[in-house]
């Protein structure tokens, strides 16, 4: 018999994944900035203007190649204002399934657009000025929808909640290309030590090996 209810409205409303009741285990605040480093225009996140190493981050991570990136270059919170930005490779260490609050703080006069690869997130709040803890009371913890991109208004903040359930080396970046190209991006290395196809597929057969991975043998 044809079940006419199968594709109809569900008893659970849209967005009923109860993201608003999950405890946050990690808080990250990302502040964008414009900088001149060695005489050149750059953009930075928490004082670090990202540069891509010669060895792809995912290759370095997969094959445990040292000296390519570390988890201490970029911090979870912005540097004290006035600290000059510098070049670095920005990778956050995230444990698989961490439920994270990310606040994008935009102290510039231009609108920002941030995009996350690998996971969708819930935008829970926007506001003017500097984010403060009491802003959490304004969060929409009920019926946000999942997105991959969010805006941050000039001299304002945007807060998101995200369940990082996808293992990998994921890019979180400005969707304004010159800003991304000139350093306004970070990587989220979402990981646990379970080596299993249940949590991550193997590296593709045709993956290009570059940099310090060049001479590795495929297993
Ligand atoms: Cu994407």
PDB file of C-alpha atoms and ligand atoms in Angstrom:
ATOM      1  CA  UNK A   1       0.000   0.000   0.000  1.00  0.00           C
ATOM      2  CA  UNK A   2       1.228   3.485  -0.808  1.00  0.00           C
ATOM      3  CA  UNK A   3       2.092   5.433   2.299  1.00  0.00           C
ATOM      4  CA  UNK A   4       1.007   8.970   1.475  1.00  0.00           C
ATOM      5  CA  UNK A   5       2.472  10.347   4.672  1.00  0.00           C
ATOM      6  CA  UNK A   6       6.001   9.137   3.945  1.00  0.00           C
ATOM      7  CA  UNK A   7       7.149  12.305   2.234  1.00  0.00           C
ATOM      8  CA  UNK A   8       4.828  14.738   3.940  1.00  0.00           C
ATOM      9  CA  UNK A   9       5.556  17.060   6.816  1.00  0.00           C
ATOM     10  CA  UNK A  10       7.243  15.249   9.652  1.00  0.00           C
ATOM     11  CA  UNK A  11       6.114  15.361  13.255  1.00  0.00           C
ATOM     12  CA  UNK A  12       9.439  17.003  14.056  1.00  0.00           C
ATOM     13  CA  UNK A  13       9.576  20.602  12.810  1.00  0.00           C
ATOM     14  CA  UNK A  14      12.382  21.806  10.588  1.00  0.00           C
ATOM     15  CA  UNK A  15      15.607  22.170  12.497  1.00  0.00           C
ATOM     16  CA  UNK A  16      14.463  20.076  15.412  1.00  0.00           C
ATOM     17  CA  UNK A  17      17.934  18.708  15.990  1.00  0.00           C
ATOM     18  CA  UNK A  18      18.132  20.159  19.467  1.00  0.00           C
ATOM     19  CA  UNK A  19      21.335  22.114  18.997  1.00  0.00           C
ATOM     20  CA  UNK A  20      20.282  24.519  21.729  1.00  0.00           C
ATOM     21  CA  UNK A  21      20.468  21.890  24.456  1.00  0.00           C
ATOM     22  CA  UNK A  22      23.893  20.432  23.672  1.00  0.00           C
ATOM     23  CA  UNK A  23      26.635  21.491  26.082  1.00  0.00           C
ATOM     24  CA  UNK A  24      29.346  23.625  24.460  1.00  0.00           C
ATOM     25  CA  UNK A  25      32.752  22.069  25.085  1.00  0.00           C
ATOM     26  CA  UNK A  26      34.901  24.559  23.226  1.00  0.00           C
ATOM     27  CA  UNK A  27      34.678  28.314  22.711  1.00  0.00           C
ATOM     28  CA  UNK A  28      36.570  29.994  19.914  1.00  0.00           C
ATOM     29  CA  UNK A  29      36.528  33.697  19.111  1.00  0.00           C
ATOM     30  CA  UNK A  30      37.820  34.745  15.716  1.00  0.00           C
ATOM     31  CA  UNK A  31      38.653  38.372  15.060  1.00  0.00           C
ATOM     32  CA  UNK A  32      39.439  39.460  11.519  1.00  0.00           C
ATOM     33  CA  UNK A  33      41.892  42.246  10.795  1.00  0.00           C
ATOM     34  CA  UNK A  34      43.746  43.998   8.026  1.00  0.00           C
ATOM     35  CA  UNK A  35      47.504  44.270   8.373  1.00  0.00           C
ATOM     36  CA  UNK A  36      50.636  45.331   6.586  1.00  0.00           C
ATOM     37  CA  UNK A  37      53.312  42.642   7.020  1.00  0.00           C
ATOM     38  CA  UNK A  38      56.733  43.245   5.480  1.00  0.00           C
ATOM     39  CA  UNK A  39      55.255  46.068   3.474  1.00  0.00           C
ATOM     40  CA  UNK A  40      52.495  43.944   1.990  1.00  0.00           C
ATOM     41  CA  UNK A  41      48.744  44.002   2.467  1.00  0.00           C
ATOM     42  CA  UNK A  42      47.544  40.972   4.436  1.00  0.00           C
ATOM     43  CA  UNK A  43      44.437  39.910   6.346  1.00  0.00           C
ATOM     44  CA  UNK A  44      44.567  37.994   9.604  1.00  0.00           C
ATOM     45  CA  UNK A  45      42.523  36.005  12.093  1.00  0.00           C
ATOM     46  CA  UNK A  46      43.452  36.398  15.760  1.00  0.00           C
ATOM     47  CA  UNK A  47      46.657  38.083  14.662  1.00  0.00           C
ATOM     48  CA  UNK A  48      47.781  35.285  12.351  1.00  0.00           C
ATOM     49  CA  UNK A  49      47.764  35.730   8.594  1.00  0.00           C
ATOM     50  CA  UNK A  50      47.542  32.206   7.221  1.00  0.00           C
ATOM     51  CA  UNK A  51      50.081  30.893   4.750  1.00  0.00           C
ATOM     52  CA  UNK A  52      49.816  27.496   3.113  1.00  0.00           C
ATOM     53  CA  UNK A  53      52.842  25.293   3.752  1.00  0.00           C
ATOM     54  CA  UNK A  54      54.559  23.532   0.825  1.00  0.00           C
ATOM     55  CA  UNK A  55      53.195  20.236   2.093  1.00  0.00           C
ATOM     56  CA  UNK A  56      49.422  20.031   1.974  1.00  0.00           C
ATOM     57  CA  UNK A  57      48.029  20.091   5.524  1.00  0.00           C
ATOM     58  CA  UNK A  58      45.990  16.952   5.028  1.00  0.00           C
ATOM     59  CA  UNK A  59      49.002  15.010   3.741  1.00  0.00           C
ATOM     60  CA  UNK A  60      51.119  16.195   6.654  1.00  0.00           C
ATOM     61  CA  UNK A  61      48.402  15.175   9.075  1.00  0.00           C
ATOM     62  CA  UNK A  62      47.649  11.813   7.468  1.00  0.00           C
ATOM     63  CA  UNK A  63      51.291  10.751   7.312  1.00  0.00           C
ATOM     64  CA  UNK A  64      52.353  12.430  10.573  1.00  0.00           C
ATOM     65  CA  UNK A  65      54.959  14.552   8.844  1.00  0.00           C
ATOM     66  CA  UNK A  66      56.481  16.890  11.429  1.00  0.00           C
ATOM     67  CA  UNK A  67      57.411  20.514  10.893  1.00  0.00           C
ATOM     68  CA  UNK A  68      54.505  21.462   8.657  1.00  0.00           C
ATOM     69  CA  UNK A  69      51.955  22.801  11.134  1.00  0.00           C
ATOM     70  CA  UNK A  70      51.284  22.959  14.848  1.00  0.00           C
ATOM     71  CA  UNK A  71      48.288  23.620  17.062  1.00  0.00           C
ATOM     72  CA  UNK A  72      49.787  26.551  18.931  1.00  0.00           C
ATOM     73  CA  UNK A  73      50.251  29.182  16.221  1.00  0.00           C
ATOM     74  CA  UNK A  74      46.666  30.416  16.337  1.00  0.00           C
ATOM     75  CA  UNK A  75      44.918  30.862  19.691  1.00  0.00           C
ATOM     76  CA  UNK A  76      41.261  30.327  20.578  1.00  0.00           C
ATOM     77  CA  UNK A  77      40.904  34.024  21.378  1.00  0.00           C
ATOM     78  CA  UNK A  78      42.060  37.265  19.748  1.00  0.00           C
ATOM     79  CA  UNK A  79      45.367  38.788  20.753  1.00  0.00           C
ATOM     80  CA  UNK A  80      45.384  41.985  22.791  1.00  0.00           C
ATOM     81  CA  UNK A  81      44.574  44.874  20.514  1.00  0.00           C
ATOM     82  CA  UNK A  82      47.673  46.541  19.192  1.00  0.00           C
ATOM     83  CA  UNK A  83      49.621  43.279  18.873  1.00  0.00           C
ATOM     84  CA  UNK A  84      50.941  43.273  15.302  1.00  0.00           C
ATOM     85  CA  UNK A  85      49.748  40.467  13.044  1.00  0.00           C
ATOM     86  CA  UNK A  86      52.255  37.957  11.722  1.00  0.00           C
ATOM     87  CA  UNK A  87      52.365  35.185   9.166  1.00  0.00           C
ATOM     88  CA  UNK A  88      51.652  31.637  10.304  1.00  0.00           C
ATOM     89  CA  UNK A  89      49.855  28.398   9.518  1.00  0.00           C
ATOM     90  CA  UNK A  90      46.592  28.395  11.458  1.00  0.00           C
ATOM     91  CA  UNK A  91      45.283  25.000  12.543  1.00  0.00           C
ATOM     92  CA  UNK A  92      42.905  24.392  15.454  1.00  0.00           C
ATOM     93  CA  UNK A  93      42.931  20.984  17.153  1.00  0.00           C
ATOM     94  CA  UNK A  94      39.338  19.832  17.542  1.00  0.00           C
ATOM     95  CA  UNK A  95      38.230  16.479  18.930  1.00  0.00           C
ATOM     96  CA  UNK A  96      35.729  14.660  16.747  1.00  0.00           C
ATOM     97  CA  UNK A  97      32.162  15.416  17.927  1.00  0.00           C
ATOM     98  CA  UNK A  98      33.152  18.513  19.854  1.00  0.00           C
ATOM     99  CA  UNK A  99      30.220  20.921  20.089  1.00  0.00           C
ATOM    100  CA  UNK A 100      31.715  24.357  19.585  1.00  0.00           C
ATOM    101  CA  UNK A 101      30.639  27.963  19.921  1.00  0.00           C
ATOM    102  CA  UNK A 102      32.402  30.228  17.453  1.00  0.00           C
ATOM    103  CA  UNK A 103      32.035  33.990  17.747  1.00  0.00           C
ATOM    104  CA  UNK A 104      33.124  36.002  14.733  1.00  0.00           C
ATOM    105  CA  UNK A 105      34.144  39.456  15.891  1.00  0.00           C
ATOM    106  CA  UNK A 106      34.412  42.062  13.161  1.00  0.00           C
ATOM    107  CA  UNK A 107      35.977  45.315  14.321  1.00  0.00           C
ATOM    108  CA  UNK A 108      36.435  46.541  10.781  1.00  0.00           C
ATOM    109  CA  UNK A 109      34.110  48.859   8.878  1.00  0.00           C
ATOM    110  CA  UNK A 110      33.358  46.336   6.152  1.00  0.00           C
ATOM    111  CA  UNK A 111      30.930  43.431   6.088  1.00  0.00           C
ATOM    112  CA  UNK A 112      32.514  39.990   6.471  1.00  0.00           C
ATOM    113  CA  UNK A 113      31.414  36.682   5.055  1.00  0.00           C
ATOM    114  CA  UNK A 114      32.642  33.425   6.607  1.00  0.00           C
ATOM    115  CA  UNK A 115      32.329  29.963   5.118  1.00  0.00           C
ATOM    116  CA  UNK A 116      32.995  26.613   6.783  1.00  0.00           C
ATOM    117  CA  UNK A 117      33.775  23.386   4.965  1.00  0.00           C
ATOM    118  CA  UNK A 118      32.954  19.974   6.378  1.00  0.00           C
ATOM    119  CA  UNK A 119      30.120  20.779   8.761  1.00  0.00           C
ATOM    120  CA  UNK A 120      27.056  22.936   8.706  1.00  0.00           C
ATOM    121  CA  UNK A 121      26.412  25.263  11.621  1.00  0.00           C
ATOM    122  CA  UNK A 122      23.612  27.127  13.338  1.00  0.00           C
ATOM    123  CA  UNK A 123      23.738  30.893  13.380  1.00  0.00           C
ATOM    124  CA  UNK A 124      22.450  31.749  16.846  1.00  0.00           C
ATOM    125  CA  UNK A 125      23.025  35.466  17.095  1.00  0.00           C
ATOM    126  CA  UNK A 126      24.086  38.738  15.560  1.00  0.00           C
ATOM    127  CA  UNK A 127      24.832  41.985  17.331  1.00  0.00           C
ATOM    128  CA  UNK A 128      26.557  45.338  17.276  1.00  0.00           C
ATOM    129  CA  UNK A 129      29.850  46.120  18.941  1.00  0.00           C
ATOM    130  CA  UNK A 130      31.897  43.681  20.955  1.00  0.00           C
ATOM    131  CA  UNK A 131      30.477  40.301  21.903  1.00  0.00           C
ATOM    132  CA  UNK A 132      30.129  39.772  25.652  1.00  0.00           C
ATOM    133  CA  UNK A 133      29.036  36.753  27.682  1.00  0.00           C
ATOM    134  CA  UNK A 134      25.597  38.188  28.345  1.00  0.00           C
ATOM    135  CA  UNK A 135      24.907  38.096  24.606  1.00  0.00           C
ATOM    136  CA  UNK A 136      24.330  34.361  25.018  1.00  0.00           C
ATOM    137  CA  UNK A 137      20.934  35.235  26.490  1.00  0.00           C
ATOM    138  CA  UNK A 138      19.981  36.596  23.064  1.00  0.00           C
ATOM    139  CA  UNK A 139      20.889  33.420  21.203  1.00  0.00           C
ATOM    140  CA  UNK A 140      18.263  31.638  19.158  1.00  0.00           C
ATOM    141  CA  UNK A 141      18.578  28.146  20.623  1.00  0.00           C
ATOM    142  CA  UNK A 142      15.287  26.907  19.208  1.00  0.00           C
ATOM    143  CA  UNK A 143      14.737  27.109  15.473  1.00  0.00           C
ATOM    144  CA  UNK A 144      17.911  28.150  13.688  1.00  0.00           C
ATOM    145  CA  UNK A 145      18.563  26.482  10.362  1.00  0.00           C
ATOM    146  CA  UNK A 146      21.809  24.897   9.248  1.00  0.00           C
ATOM    147  CA  UNK A 147      24.092  26.958   7.045  1.00  0.00           C
ATOM    148  CA  UNK A 148      27.652  26.940   5.722  1.00  0.00           C
ATOM    149  CA  UNK A 149      28.105  30.665   5.280  1.00  0.00           C
ATOM    150  CA  UNK A 150      27.305  33.619   7.490  1.00  0.00           C
ATOM    151  CA  UNK A 151      27.793  37.348   7.378  1.00  0.00           C
ATOM    152  CA  UNK A 152      29.295  39.492  10.103  1.00  0.00           C
ATOM    153  CA  UNK A 153      28.186  43.091   9.959  1.00  0.00           C
ATOM    154  CA  UNK A 154      30.633  46.010  10.278  1.00  0.00           C
ATOM    155  CA  UNK A 155      31.754  46.547  13.875  1.00  0.00           C
ATOM    156  CA  UNK A 156      29.583  43.645  14.948  1.00  0.00           C
ATOM    157  CA  UNK A 157      29.634  39.984  15.926  1.00  0.00           C
ATOM    158  CA  UNK A 158      27.976  36.811  14.756  1.00  0.00           C
ATOM    159  CA  UNK A 159      27.785  33.666  16.885  1.00  0.00           C
ATOM    160  CA  UNK A 160      27.427  30.124  15.598  1.00  0.00           C
ATOM    161  CA  UNK A 161      27.103  26.707  17.195  1.00  0.00           C
ATOM    162  CA  UNK A 162      28.532  23.717  15.377  1.00  0.00           C
ATOM    163  CA  UNK A 163      28.791  20.012  16.008  1.00  0.00           C
ATOM    164  CA  UNK A 164      32.081  18.959  14.453  1.00  0.00           C
ATOM    165  CA  UNK A 165      31.104  15.435  13.498  1.00  0.00           C
ATOM    166  CA  UNK A 166      33.162  15.191  10.335  1.00  0.00           C
ATOM    167  CA  UNK A 167      36.748  14.078  10.660  1.00  0.00           C
ATOM    168  CA  UNK A 168      39.230  15.937   8.520  1.00  0.00           C
ATOM    169  CA  UNK A 169      41.254  19.074   7.912  1.00  0.00           C
ATOM    170  CA  UNK A 170      38.535  21.597   7.197  1.00  0.00           C
ATOM    171  CA  UNK A 171      38.871  25.116   5.921  1.00  0.00           C
ATOM    172  CA  UNK A 172      37.085  27.964   7.689  1.00  0.00           C
ATOM    173  CA  UNK A 173      37.593  31.049   5.584  1.00  0.00           C
ATOM    174  CA  UNK A 174      36.563  34.455   4.454  1.00  0.00           C
ATOM    175  CA  UNK A 175      34.316  34.145   1.413  1.00  0.00           C
ATOM    176  CA  UNK A 176      35.729  37.454   0.184  1.00  0.00           C
ATOM    177  CA  UNK A 177      38.425  36.061  -2.043  1.00  0.00           C
ATOM    178  CA  UNK A 178      41.173  38.627  -1.684  1.00  0.00           C
ATOM    179  CA  UNK A 179      40.842  38.338   2.089  1.00  0.00           C
ATOM    180  CA  UNK A 180      41.070  34.569   2.011  1.00  0.00           C
ATOM    181  CA  UNK A 181      43.980  34.620  -0.441  1.00  0.00           C
ATOM    182  CA  UNK A 182      45.837  37.085   1.753  1.00  0.00           C
ATOM    183  CA  UNK A 183      45.472  35.150   4.975  1.00  0.00           C
ATOM    184  CA  UNK A 184      41.957  35.392   6.427  1.00  0.00           C
ATOM    185  CA  UNK A 185      41.395  31.675   6.870  1.00  0.00           C
ATOM    186  CA  UNK A 186      42.055  28.905   9.371  1.00  0.00           C
ATOM    187  CA  UNK A 187      41.859  25.131   9.406  1.00  0.00           C
ATOM    188  CA  UNK A 188      39.893  22.970  11.809  1.00  0.00           C
ATOM    189  CA  UNK A 189      41.631  19.649  12.269  1.00  0.00           C
ATOM    190  CA  UNK A 190      38.813  17.442  13.493  1.00  0.00           C
ATOM    191  CA  UNK A 191      40.238  14.220  14.806  1.00  0.00           C
ATOM    192  CA  UNK A 192      40.147  11.210  17.038  1.00  0.00           C
ATOM    193  CA  UNK A 193      42.527   8.299  17.196  1.00  0.00           C
ATOM    194  CA  UNK A 194      40.143   5.696  15.854  1.00  0.00           C
ATOM    195  CA  UNK A 195      41.573   4.493  12.548  1.00  0.00           C
ATOM    196  CA  UNK A 196      38.453   3.301  10.850  1.00  0.00           C
ATOM    197  CA  UNK A 197      36.496   3.757   7.664  1.00  0.00           C
ATOM    198  CA  UNK A 198      33.573   4.514   9.937  1.00  0.00           C
ATOM    199  CA  UNK A 199      35.124   7.852  10.816  1.00  0.00           C
ATOM    200  CA  UNK A 200      37.205   8.748   7.762  1.00  0.00           C
ATOM    201  CA  UNK A 201      37.845   7.321   4.320  1.00  0.00           C
ATOM    202  CA  UNK A 202      41.328   6.480   3.154  1.00  0.00           C
ATOM    203  CA  UNK A 203      43.374   8.879   1.092  1.00  0.00           C
ATOM    204  CA  UNK A 204      42.380   8.533  -2.587  1.00  0.00           C
ATOM    205  CA  UNK A 205      44.593   6.417  -4.863  1.00  0.00           C
ATOM    206  CA  UNK A 206      45.193   9.346  -7.156  1.00  0.00           C
ATOM    207  CA  UNK A 207      46.007  11.928  -4.492  1.00  0.00           C
ATOM    208  CA  UNK A 208      48.970  14.078  -5.470  1.00  0.00           C
ATOM    209  CA  UNK A 209      51.889  13.854  -3.070  1.00  0.00           C
ATOM    210  CA  UNK A 210      53.711  17.124  -2.705  1.00  0.00           C
ATOM    211  CA  UNK A 211      56.272  18.815  -0.476  1.00  0.00           C
ATOM    212  CA  UNK A 212      57.556  16.582   2.317  1.00  0.00           C
ATOM    213  CA  UNK A 213      55.124  13.847   1.261  1.00  0.00           C
ATOM    214  CA  UNK A 214      56.661  13.580  -2.192  1.00  0.00           C
ATOM    215  CA  UNK A 215      58.830  10.556  -1.499  1.00  0.00           C
ATOM    216  CA  UNK A 216      56.363   8.593   0.588  1.00  0.00           C
ATOM    217  CA  UNK A 217      55.161   5.249  -0.656  1.00  0.00           C
ATOM    218  CA  UNK A 218      51.474   4.557  -0.883  1.00  0.00           C
ATOM    219  CA  UNK A 219      50.317   1.800   1.368  1.00  0.00           C
TER     220      UNK A 219
HETATM  221 CU1  LIG B   1      32.527  24.732   1.386  1.00  0.00          CU
END
